[in-house]
Short mmCIF file of C-alpha atoms in Angstrom, two decimals:
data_model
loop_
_atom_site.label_atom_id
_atom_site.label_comp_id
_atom_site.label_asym_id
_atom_site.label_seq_id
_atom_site.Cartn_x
_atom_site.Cartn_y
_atom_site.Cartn_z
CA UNK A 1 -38.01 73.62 -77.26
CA UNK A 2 -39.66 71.15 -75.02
CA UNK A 3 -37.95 68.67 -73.67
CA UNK A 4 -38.77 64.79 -75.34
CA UNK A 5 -39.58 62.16 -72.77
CA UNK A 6 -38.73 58.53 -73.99
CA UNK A 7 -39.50 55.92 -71.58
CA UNK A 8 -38.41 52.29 -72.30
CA UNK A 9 -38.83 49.05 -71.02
CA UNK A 10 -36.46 47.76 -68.00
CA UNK A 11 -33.19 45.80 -68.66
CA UNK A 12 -31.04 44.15 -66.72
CA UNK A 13 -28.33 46.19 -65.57
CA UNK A 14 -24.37 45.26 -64.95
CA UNK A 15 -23.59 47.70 -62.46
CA UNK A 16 -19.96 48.30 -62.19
CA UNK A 17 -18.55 48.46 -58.26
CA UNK A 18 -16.72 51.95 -57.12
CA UNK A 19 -13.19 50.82 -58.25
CA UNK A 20 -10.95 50.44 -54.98
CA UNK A 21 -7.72 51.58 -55.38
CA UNK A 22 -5.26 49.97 -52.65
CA UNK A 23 -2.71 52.91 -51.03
CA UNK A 24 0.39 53.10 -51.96
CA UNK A 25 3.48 53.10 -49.83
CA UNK A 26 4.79 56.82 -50.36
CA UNK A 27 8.76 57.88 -49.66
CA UNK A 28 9.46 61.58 -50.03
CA UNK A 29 13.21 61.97 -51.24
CA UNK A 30 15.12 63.76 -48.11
CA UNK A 31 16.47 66.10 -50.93
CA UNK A 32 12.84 66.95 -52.44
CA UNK A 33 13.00 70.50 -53.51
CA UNK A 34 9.51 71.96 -54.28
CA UNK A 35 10.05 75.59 -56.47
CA UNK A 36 6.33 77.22 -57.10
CA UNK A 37 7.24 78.96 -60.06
CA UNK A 38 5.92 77.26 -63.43
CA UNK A 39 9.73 76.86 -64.28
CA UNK A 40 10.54 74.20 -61.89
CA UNK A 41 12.17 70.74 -63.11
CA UNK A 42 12.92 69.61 -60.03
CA UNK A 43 10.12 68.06 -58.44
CA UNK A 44 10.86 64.52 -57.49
CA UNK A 45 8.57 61.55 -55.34
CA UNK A 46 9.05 57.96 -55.12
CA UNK A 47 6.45 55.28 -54.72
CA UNK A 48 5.81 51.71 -53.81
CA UNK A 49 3.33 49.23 -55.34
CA UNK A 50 2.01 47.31 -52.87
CA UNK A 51 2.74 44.29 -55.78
CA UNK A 52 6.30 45.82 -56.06
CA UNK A 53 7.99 46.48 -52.52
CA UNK A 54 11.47 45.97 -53.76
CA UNK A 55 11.35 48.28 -56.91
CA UNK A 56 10.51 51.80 -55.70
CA UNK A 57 9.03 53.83 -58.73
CA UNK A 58 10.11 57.46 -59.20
CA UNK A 59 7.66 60.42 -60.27
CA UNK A 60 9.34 63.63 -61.99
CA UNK A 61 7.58 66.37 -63.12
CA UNK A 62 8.69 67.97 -66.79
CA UNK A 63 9.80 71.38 -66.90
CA UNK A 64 6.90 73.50 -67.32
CA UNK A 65 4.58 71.47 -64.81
CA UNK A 66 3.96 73.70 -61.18
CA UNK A 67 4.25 72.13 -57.65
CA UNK A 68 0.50 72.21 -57.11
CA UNK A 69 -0.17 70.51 -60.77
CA UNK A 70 2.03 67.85 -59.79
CA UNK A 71 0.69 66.77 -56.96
CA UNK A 72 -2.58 66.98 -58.00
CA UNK A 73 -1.43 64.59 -61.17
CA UNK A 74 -0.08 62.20 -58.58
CA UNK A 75 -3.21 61.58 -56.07
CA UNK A 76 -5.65 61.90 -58.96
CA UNK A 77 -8.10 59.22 -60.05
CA UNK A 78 -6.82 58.96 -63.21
CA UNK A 79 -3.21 58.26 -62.14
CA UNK A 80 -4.40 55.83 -59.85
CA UNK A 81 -6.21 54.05 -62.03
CA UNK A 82 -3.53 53.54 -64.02
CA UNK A 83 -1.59 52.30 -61.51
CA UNK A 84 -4.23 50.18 -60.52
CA UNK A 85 -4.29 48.81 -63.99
CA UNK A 86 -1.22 47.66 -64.19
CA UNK A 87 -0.98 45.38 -61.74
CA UNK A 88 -4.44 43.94 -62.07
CA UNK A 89 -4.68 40.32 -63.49
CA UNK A 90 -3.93 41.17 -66.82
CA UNK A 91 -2.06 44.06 -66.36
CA UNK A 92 1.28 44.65 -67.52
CA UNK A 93 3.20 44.12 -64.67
CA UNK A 94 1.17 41.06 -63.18
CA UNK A 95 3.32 38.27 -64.13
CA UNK A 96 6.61 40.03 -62.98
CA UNK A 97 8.59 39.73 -66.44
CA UNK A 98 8.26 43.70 -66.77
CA UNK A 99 9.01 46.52 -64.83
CA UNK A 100 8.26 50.30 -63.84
CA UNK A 101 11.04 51.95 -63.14
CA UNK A 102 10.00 56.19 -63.51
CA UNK A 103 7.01 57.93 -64.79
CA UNK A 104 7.75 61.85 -66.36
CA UNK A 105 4.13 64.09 -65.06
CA UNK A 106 4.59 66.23 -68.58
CA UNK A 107 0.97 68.30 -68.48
CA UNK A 108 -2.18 68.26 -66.62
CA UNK A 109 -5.67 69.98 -67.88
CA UNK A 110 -8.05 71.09 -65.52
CA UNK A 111 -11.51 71.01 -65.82
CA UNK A 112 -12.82 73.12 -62.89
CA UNK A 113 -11.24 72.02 -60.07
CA UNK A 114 -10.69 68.16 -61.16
CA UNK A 115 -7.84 67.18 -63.39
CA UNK A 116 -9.83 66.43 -66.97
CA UNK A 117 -6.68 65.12 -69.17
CA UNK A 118 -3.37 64.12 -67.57
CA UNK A 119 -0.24 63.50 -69.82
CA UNK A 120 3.07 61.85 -68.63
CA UNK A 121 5.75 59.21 -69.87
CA UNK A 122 6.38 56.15 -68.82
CA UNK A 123 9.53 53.80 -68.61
CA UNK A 124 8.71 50.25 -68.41
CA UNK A 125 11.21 47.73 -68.88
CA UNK A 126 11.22 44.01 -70.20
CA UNK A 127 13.60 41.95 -67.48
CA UNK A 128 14.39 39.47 -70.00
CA UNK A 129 15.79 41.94 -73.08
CA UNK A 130 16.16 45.48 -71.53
CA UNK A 131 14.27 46.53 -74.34
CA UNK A 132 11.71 49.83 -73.23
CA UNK A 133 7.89 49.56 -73.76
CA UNK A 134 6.18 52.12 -75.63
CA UNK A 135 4.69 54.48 -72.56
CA UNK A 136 3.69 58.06 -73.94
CA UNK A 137 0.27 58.32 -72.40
CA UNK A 138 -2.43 60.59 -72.51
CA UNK A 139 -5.17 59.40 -69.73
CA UNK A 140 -8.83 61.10 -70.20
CA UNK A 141 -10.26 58.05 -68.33
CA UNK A 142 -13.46 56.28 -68.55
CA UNK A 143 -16.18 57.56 -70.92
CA UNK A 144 -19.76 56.18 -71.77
CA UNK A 145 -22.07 56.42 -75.16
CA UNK A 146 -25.12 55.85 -75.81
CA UNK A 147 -26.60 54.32 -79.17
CA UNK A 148 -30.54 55.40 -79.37
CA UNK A 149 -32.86 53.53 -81.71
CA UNK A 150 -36.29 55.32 -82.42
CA UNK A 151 -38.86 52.84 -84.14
CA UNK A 152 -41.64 54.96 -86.35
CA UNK A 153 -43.51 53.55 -89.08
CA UNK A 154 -41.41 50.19 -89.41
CA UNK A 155 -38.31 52.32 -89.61
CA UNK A 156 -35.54 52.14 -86.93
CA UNK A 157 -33.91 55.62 -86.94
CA UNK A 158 -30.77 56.43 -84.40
CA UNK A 159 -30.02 60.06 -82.90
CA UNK A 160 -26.54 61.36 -83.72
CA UNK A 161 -24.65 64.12 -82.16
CA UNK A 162 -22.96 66.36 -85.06
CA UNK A 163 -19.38 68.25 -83.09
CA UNK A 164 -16.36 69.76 -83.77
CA UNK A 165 -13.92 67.83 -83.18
CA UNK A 166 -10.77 69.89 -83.00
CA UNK A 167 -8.37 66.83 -82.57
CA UNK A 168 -8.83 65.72 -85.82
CA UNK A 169 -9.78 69.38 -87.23
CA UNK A 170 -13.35 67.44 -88.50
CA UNK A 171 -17.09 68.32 -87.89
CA UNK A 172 -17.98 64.21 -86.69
CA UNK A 173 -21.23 62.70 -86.37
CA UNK A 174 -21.11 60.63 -83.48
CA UNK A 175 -23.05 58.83 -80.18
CA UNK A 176 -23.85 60.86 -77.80
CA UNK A 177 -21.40 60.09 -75.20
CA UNK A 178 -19.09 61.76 -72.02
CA UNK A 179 -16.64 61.09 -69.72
CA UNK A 180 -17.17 59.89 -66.33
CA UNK A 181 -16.51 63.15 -63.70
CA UNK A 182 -15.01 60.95 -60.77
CA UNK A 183 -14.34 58.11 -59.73
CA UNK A 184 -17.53 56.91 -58.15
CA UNK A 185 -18.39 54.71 -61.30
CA UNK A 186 -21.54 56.18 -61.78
CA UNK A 187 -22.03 54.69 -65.34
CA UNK A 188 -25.60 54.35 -66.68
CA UNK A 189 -26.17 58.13 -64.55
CA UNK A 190 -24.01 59.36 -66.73
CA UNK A 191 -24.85 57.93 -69.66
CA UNK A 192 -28.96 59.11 -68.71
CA UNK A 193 -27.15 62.76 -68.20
CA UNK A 194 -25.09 62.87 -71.18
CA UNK A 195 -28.05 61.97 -73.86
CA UNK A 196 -30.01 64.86 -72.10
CA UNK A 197 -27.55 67.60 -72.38
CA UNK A 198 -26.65 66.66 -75.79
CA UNK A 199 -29.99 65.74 -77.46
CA UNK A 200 -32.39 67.01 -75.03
CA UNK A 201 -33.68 63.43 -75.37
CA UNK A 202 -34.72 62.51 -71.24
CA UNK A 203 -34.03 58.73 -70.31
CA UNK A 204 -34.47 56.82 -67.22
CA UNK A 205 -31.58 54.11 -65.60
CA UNK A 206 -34.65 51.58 -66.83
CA UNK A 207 -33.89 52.63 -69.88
CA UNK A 208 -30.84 51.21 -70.42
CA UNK A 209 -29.23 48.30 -72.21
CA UNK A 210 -25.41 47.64 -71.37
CA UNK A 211 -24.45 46.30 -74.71
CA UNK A 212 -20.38 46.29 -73.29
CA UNK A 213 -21.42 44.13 -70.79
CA UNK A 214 -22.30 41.14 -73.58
CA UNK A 215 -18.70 41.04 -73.86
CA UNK A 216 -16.46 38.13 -72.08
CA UNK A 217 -15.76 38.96 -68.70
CA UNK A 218 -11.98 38.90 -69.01
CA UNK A 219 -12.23 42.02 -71.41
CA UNK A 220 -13.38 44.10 -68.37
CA UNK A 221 -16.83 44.59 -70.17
CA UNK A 222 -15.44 48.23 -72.26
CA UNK A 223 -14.02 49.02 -75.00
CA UNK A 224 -10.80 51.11 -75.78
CA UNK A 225 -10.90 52.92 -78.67
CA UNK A 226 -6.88 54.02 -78.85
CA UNK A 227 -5.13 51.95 -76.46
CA UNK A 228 -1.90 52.62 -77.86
CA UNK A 229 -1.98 55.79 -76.72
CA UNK A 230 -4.44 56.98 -74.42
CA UNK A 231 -6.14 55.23 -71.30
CA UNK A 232 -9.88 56.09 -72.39
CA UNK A 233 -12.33 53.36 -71.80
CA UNK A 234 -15.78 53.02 -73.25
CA UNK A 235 -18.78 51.48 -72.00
CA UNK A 236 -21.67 51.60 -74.65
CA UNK A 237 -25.44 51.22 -73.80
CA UNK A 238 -28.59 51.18 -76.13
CA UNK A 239 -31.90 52.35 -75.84
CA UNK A 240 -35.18 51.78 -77.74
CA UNK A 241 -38.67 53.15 -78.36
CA UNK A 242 -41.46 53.39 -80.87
CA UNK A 243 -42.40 56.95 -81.35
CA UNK A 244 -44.58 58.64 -83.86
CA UNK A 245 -42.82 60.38 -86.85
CA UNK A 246 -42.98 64.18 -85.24
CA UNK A 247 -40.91 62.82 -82.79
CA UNK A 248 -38.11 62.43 -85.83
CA UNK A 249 -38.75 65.48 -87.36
CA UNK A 250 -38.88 67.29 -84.01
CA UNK A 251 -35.33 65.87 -83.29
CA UNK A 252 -33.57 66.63 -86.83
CA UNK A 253 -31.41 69.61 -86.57
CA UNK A 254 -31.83 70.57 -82.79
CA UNK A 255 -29.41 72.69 -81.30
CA UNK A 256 -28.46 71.60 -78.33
CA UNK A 257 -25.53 70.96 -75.90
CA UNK A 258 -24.12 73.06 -72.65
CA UNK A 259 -22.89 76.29 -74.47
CA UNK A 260 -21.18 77.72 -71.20
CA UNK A 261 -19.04 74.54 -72.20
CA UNK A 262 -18.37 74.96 -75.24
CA UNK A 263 -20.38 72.76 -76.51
CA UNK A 264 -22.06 73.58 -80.24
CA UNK A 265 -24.01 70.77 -80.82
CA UNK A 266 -26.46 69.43 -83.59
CA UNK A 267 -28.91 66.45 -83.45
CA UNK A 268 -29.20 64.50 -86.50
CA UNK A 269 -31.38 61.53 -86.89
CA UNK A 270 -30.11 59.17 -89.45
CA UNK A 271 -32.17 55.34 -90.70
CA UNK A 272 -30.60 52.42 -88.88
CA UNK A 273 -30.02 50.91 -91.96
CA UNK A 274 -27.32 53.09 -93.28
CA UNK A 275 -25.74 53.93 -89.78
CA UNK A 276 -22.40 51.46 -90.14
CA UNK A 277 -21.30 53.94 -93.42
CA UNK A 278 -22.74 57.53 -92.55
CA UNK A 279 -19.64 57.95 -89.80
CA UNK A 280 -16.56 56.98 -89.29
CA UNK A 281 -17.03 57.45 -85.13
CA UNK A 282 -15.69 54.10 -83.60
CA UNK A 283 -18.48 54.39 -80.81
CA UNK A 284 -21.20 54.21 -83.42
CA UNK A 285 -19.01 51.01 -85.33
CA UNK A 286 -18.74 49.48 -82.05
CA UNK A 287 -22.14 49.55 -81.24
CA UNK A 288 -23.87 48.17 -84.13
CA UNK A 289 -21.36 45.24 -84.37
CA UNK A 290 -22.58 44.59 -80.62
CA UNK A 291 -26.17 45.25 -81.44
CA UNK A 292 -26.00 42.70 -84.30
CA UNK A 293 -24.16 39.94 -82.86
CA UNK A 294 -26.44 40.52 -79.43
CA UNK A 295 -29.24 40.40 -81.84
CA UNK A 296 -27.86 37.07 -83.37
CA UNK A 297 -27.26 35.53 -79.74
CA UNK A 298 -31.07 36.51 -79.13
CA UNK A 299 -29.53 38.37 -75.68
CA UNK A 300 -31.54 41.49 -76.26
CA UNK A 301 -35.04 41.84 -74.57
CA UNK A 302 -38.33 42.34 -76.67
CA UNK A 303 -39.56 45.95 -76.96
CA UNK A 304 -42.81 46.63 -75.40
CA UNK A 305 -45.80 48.93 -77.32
#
């Protein structure tokens, strides 16, 4: 099938600086033993936050996890993000009342040769009552989706993805949407990629509306779908277009997706009007409640013929 060109007008885009993460002081225990086979428990490494001097953090890695997994949890983006995180303005351990005092490394996923899901435990501490924080985490990283209105005939008509989602063992409609592949902060080139590959839809950067960044600043202009346990943060951006009615028929049912992936993916096209009930994806939910109140605040731009 042919690939469908939309072209939109330009919006004003937040573009979201490269992240940099400051280097942390690193100790290597004199007694660090470092056993290759798969079996090892062992594996030990201390850190500093640069915030933190006085209160070194130790890293262990869970039976089961190798040397070179390890290590690779420790100086990947993800792990340093986290860190990062925390000590940010309104991160956890900003005002000093709470403390990191280990972090288990308990599985790592690759995805090629970059780590794609990281698991470990944490153990912060409240100073004032002892008491632990809740720190199982499961850190995917940032993510983007995209909500795509099509206007044809005075109808406004958005493109779902239709996947199955193991997780929850449920075929989900949802946005299309993907997770960022580094750490470069390349957001709206993703977000242009991911609609492609999953809807065969081809957008432009111009395209694209940042709904996320209508939020206050202070929220760090995402979303975070599960933040009591997993790190994922979403940034959500809208496109529009009038397009004649083939356009919607062309689009229902597609097959699409990157199959050397995995990925077994159907397009389905679905009125506006009844989007907020036909899924229960949290990206879609999100979206139209920051589509509507955008729409309210008269923030979004007009949409050219």
């Amino acid at each position: 099938m042919a690939v469908t060109s939309i072209r939109s007008i330009s919006a004003a885009l937040k573009i979201l600086k490269p992240l940099h993460v400051p280097n942390f002081i690193s100790k290597k225990k004199n007694s660090f033993f470092c056993k290759m086979s798969t079996e090892s428990s062992s594996l030990t490494h201390s850190i500093t936050l640069p915030s933190k001097q006085s209160e070194p953090v130790q890293i262990l890695a869970a039976p089961g996890v190798s040397s070179s997994d390890f290590w690779s949890a420790i100086d990947s983006s993800l792990f340093k993000q986290w860190l990062h995180n925390l000590q940010a303005e309104n991160g956890i351990l900003a005002n000093g009342t709470m403390t990191l005092n280990q972090v288990l490394i308990q599985g790592v996923d690759m995805f090629g040769k970059r780590i794609g899901f990281l698991k470990f435990k944490a153990e912060i501490f409240d100073k004032d009552t002892g008491n632990k924080v809740p720190g199982i985490v499961f850190a995917r990283g940032p993510a983007v989706a995209v909500l795509i209105l099509l206007e044809s005939e005075g109808e406004t008509y958005v493109v779902l993805t239709e996947q199955a989602r193991v997780p929850v063992g449920r075929i989900i409609l949802e946005l299309p949407a993907g997770m960022l592949e580094d750490d470069k902060g390349d957001i709206v080139g993703t977000a242009v990629r991911e609609v492609e590959e999953e809807t065969g839809i081809k957008l432009h950067v111009e395209d694209m509306v940042d709904l996320t960044a209508f939020l206050d600043s202070s929220t760090g202009c995402t979303v975070f779908p599960s933040p009591g346990g997993c790190d994922e943060e979403i940034s959500i951006f809208m496109c529009r277009r009038r397009v004649d009615k083939e356009i919607i028929t062309h689009l229902q049912g597609k097959e699409t997706g990157l199959r050397e992936h995995g990925e077994l993916i159907k397009v389905h096209v679905v009125p506006y009007k009844n989007l907020w009930r036909a899924t229960a994806d949290c990206k879609v939910l999100v979206a139209v409640a920051l589509l509507e109140m955008a729409k309210k605040e008269g923030l979004l731009p007009s949409l050219a013929n």
